[in-house]
Coordinates of N, CA, C and O in Angstrom, one line a residue:
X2 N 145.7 20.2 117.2 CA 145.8 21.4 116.3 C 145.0 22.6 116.9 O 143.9 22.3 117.3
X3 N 145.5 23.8 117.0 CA 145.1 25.0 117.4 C 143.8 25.8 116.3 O 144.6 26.2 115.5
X4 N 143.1 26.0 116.0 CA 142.1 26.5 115.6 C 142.0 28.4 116.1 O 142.2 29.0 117.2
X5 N 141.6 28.8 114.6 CA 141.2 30.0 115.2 C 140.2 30.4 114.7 O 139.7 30.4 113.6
X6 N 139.6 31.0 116.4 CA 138.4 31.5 116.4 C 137.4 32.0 115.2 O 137.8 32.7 114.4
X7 N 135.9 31.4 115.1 CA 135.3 31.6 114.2 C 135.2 33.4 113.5 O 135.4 34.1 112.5
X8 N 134.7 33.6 114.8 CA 134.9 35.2 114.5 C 135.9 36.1 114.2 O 135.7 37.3 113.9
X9 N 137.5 35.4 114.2 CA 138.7 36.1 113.7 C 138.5 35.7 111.6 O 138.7 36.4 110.6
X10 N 137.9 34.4 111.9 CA 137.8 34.0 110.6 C 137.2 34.5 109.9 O 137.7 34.8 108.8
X11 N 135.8 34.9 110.1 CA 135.1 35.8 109.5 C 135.0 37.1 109.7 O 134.0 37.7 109.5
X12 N 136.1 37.8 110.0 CA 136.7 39.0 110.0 C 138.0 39.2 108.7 O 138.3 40.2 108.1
X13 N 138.4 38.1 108.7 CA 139.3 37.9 107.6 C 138.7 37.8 106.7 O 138.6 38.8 105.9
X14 N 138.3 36.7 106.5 CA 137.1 36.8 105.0 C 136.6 38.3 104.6 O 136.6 38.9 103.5
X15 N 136.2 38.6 105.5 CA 135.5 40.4 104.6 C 136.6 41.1 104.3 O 137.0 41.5 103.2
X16 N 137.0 41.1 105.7 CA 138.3 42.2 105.3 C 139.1 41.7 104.1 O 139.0 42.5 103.2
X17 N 139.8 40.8 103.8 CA 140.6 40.0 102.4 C 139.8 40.9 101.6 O 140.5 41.4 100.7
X18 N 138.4 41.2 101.6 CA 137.8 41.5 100.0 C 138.3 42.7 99.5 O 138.4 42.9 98.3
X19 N 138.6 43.6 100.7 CA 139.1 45.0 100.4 C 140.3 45.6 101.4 O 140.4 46.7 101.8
X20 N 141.2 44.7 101.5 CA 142.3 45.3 102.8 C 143.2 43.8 102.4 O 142.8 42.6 102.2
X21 N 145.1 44.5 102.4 CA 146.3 43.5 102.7 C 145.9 43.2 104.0 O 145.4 43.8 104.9
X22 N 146.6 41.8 103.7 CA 147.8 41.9 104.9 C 148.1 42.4 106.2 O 147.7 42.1 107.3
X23 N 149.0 43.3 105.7 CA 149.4 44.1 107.0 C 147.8 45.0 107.9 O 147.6 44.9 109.1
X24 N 147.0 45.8 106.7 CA 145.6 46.4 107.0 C 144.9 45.3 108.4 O 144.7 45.6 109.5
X25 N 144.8 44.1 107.9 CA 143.8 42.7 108.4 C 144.5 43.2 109.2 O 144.2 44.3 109.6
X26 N 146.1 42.5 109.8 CA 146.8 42.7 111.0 C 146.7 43.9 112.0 O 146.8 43.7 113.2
X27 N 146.4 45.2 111.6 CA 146.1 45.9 112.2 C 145.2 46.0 112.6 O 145.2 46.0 113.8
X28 N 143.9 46.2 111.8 CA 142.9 45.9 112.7 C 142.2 44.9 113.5 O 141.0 44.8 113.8
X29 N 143.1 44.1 113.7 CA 142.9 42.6 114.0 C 143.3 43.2 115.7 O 142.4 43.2 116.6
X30 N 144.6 43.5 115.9 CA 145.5 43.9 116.7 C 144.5 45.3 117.1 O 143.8 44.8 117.9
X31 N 144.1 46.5 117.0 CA 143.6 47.1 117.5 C 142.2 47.0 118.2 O 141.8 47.8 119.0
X32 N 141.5 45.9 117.6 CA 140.3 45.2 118.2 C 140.8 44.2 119.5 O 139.9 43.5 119.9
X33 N 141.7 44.1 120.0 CA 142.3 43.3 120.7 C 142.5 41.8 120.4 O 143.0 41.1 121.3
X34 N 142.2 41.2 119.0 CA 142.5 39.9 119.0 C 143.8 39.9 119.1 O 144.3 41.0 119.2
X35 N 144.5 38.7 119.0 CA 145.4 38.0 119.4 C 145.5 36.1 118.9 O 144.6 35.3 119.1
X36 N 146.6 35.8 118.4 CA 146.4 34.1 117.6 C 146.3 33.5 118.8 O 146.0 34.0 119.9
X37 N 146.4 32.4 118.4 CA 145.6 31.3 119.7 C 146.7 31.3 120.5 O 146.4 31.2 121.7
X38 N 147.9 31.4 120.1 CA 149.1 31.5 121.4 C 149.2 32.8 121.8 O 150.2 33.1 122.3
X39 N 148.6 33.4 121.7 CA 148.6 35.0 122.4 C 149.3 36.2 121.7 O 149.1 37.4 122.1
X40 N 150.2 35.7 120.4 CA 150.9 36.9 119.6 C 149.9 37.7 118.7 O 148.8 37.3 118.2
X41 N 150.4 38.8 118.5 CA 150.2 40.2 117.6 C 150.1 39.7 116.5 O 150.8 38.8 116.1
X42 N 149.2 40.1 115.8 CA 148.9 39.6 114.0 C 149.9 40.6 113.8 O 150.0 41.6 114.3
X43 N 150.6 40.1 112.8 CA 151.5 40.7 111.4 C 151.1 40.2 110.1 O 150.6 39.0 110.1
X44 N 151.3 41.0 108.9 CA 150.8 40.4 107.9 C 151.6 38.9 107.4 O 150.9 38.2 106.7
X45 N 153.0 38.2 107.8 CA 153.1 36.8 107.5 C 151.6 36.2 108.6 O 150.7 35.5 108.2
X46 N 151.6 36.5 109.5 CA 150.1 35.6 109.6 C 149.3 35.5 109.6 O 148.7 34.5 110.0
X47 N 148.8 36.7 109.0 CA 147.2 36.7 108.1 C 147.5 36.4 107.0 O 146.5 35.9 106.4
X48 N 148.4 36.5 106.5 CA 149.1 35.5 105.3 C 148.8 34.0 105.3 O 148.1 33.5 104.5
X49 N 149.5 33.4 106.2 CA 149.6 32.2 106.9 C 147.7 31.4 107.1 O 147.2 30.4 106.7
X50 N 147.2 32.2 107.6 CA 146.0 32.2 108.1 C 144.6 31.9 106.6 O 143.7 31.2 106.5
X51 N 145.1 32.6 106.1 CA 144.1 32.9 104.8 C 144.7 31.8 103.9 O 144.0 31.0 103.2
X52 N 145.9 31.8 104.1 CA 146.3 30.7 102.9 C 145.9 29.1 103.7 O 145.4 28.2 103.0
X53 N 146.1 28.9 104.9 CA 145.3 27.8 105.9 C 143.8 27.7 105.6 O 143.4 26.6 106.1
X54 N 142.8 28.4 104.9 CA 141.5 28.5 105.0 C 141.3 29.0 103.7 O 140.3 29.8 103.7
X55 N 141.8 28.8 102.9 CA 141.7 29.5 101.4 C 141.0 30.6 101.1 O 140.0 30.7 100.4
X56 N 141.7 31.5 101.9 CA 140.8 32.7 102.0 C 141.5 33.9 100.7 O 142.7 34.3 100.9
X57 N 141.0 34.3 99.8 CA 141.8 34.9 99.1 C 142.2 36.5 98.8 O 141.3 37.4 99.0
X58 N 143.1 36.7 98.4 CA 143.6 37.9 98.9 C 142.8 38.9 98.4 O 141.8 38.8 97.8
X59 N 143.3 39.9 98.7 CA 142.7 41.3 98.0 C 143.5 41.7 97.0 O 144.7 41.7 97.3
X60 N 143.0 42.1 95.9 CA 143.8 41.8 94.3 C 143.1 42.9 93.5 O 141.9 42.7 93.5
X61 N 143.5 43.9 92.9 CA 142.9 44.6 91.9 C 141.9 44.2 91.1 O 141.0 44.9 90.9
X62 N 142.1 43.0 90.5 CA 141.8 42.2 89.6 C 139.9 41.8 90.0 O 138.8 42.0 89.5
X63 N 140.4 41.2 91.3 CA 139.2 41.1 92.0 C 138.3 41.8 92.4 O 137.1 41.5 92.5
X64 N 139.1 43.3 92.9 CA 137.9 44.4 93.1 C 137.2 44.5 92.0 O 136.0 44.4 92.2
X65 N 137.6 44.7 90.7 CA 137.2 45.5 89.5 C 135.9 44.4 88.8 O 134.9 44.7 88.0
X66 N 136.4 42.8 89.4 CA 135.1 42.2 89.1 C 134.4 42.2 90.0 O 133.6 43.1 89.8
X67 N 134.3 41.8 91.0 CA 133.4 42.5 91.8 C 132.8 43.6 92.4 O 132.1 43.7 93.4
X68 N 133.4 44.7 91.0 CA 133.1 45.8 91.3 C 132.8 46.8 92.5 O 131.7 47.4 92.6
X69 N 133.7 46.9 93.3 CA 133.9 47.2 94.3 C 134.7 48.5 94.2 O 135.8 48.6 93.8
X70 N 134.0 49.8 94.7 CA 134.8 51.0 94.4 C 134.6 51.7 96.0 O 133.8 51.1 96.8
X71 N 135.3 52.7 96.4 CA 135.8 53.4 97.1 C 134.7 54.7 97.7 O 134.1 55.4 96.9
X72 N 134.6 54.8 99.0 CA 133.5 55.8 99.2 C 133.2 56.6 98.7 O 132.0 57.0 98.5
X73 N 135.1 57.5 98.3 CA 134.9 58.5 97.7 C 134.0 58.4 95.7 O 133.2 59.1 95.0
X74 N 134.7 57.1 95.5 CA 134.0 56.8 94.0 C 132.3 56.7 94.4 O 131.6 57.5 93.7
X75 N 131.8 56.1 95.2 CA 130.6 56.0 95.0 C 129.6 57.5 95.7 O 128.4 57.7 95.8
X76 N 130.5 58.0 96.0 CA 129.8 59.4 96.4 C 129.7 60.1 94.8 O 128.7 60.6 94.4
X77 N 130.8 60.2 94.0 CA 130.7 60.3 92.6 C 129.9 60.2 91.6 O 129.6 60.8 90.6
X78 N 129.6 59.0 92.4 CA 128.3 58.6 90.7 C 127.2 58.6 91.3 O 126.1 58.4 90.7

């Protein structure tokens, strides 16, 4: 079984809290990672990846309990 890297994992994890999919994929892909066979993240495999490690998505629902707002919001209050 191919495993990926601890530090792609714990890159996902944060990011999931506040970023899709496709976002994870990009900056996944602009940091130079790459999956264990050497392809480009797209969001089916940070899809793929998160749902492999129950990593859970980024959800409205979730920000708003976790209360999690936006630079521009917290420059606000």
């Amino acid at each position: 079984m191919v495993c990926t890297p601890k530090d792609v994992l714990d890159a996902v994890r944060l990011l999931a809290r506040v970023c899709g999919d496709e976002q994870i994929a990009g900056l996944l892909n602009k940091h130079g990672h790459r999956t264990r066979s050497g392809e480009r993240w797209v969001k089916e495999r940070v899809g793929a990846l998160r749902y492999r490690n129950e990593i859970l998505s980024c959800r409205a629902e979730r920000k708003i309990s976790e209360r999690w707002m936006t630079l521009k919001a917290a420059a606000r209050s």
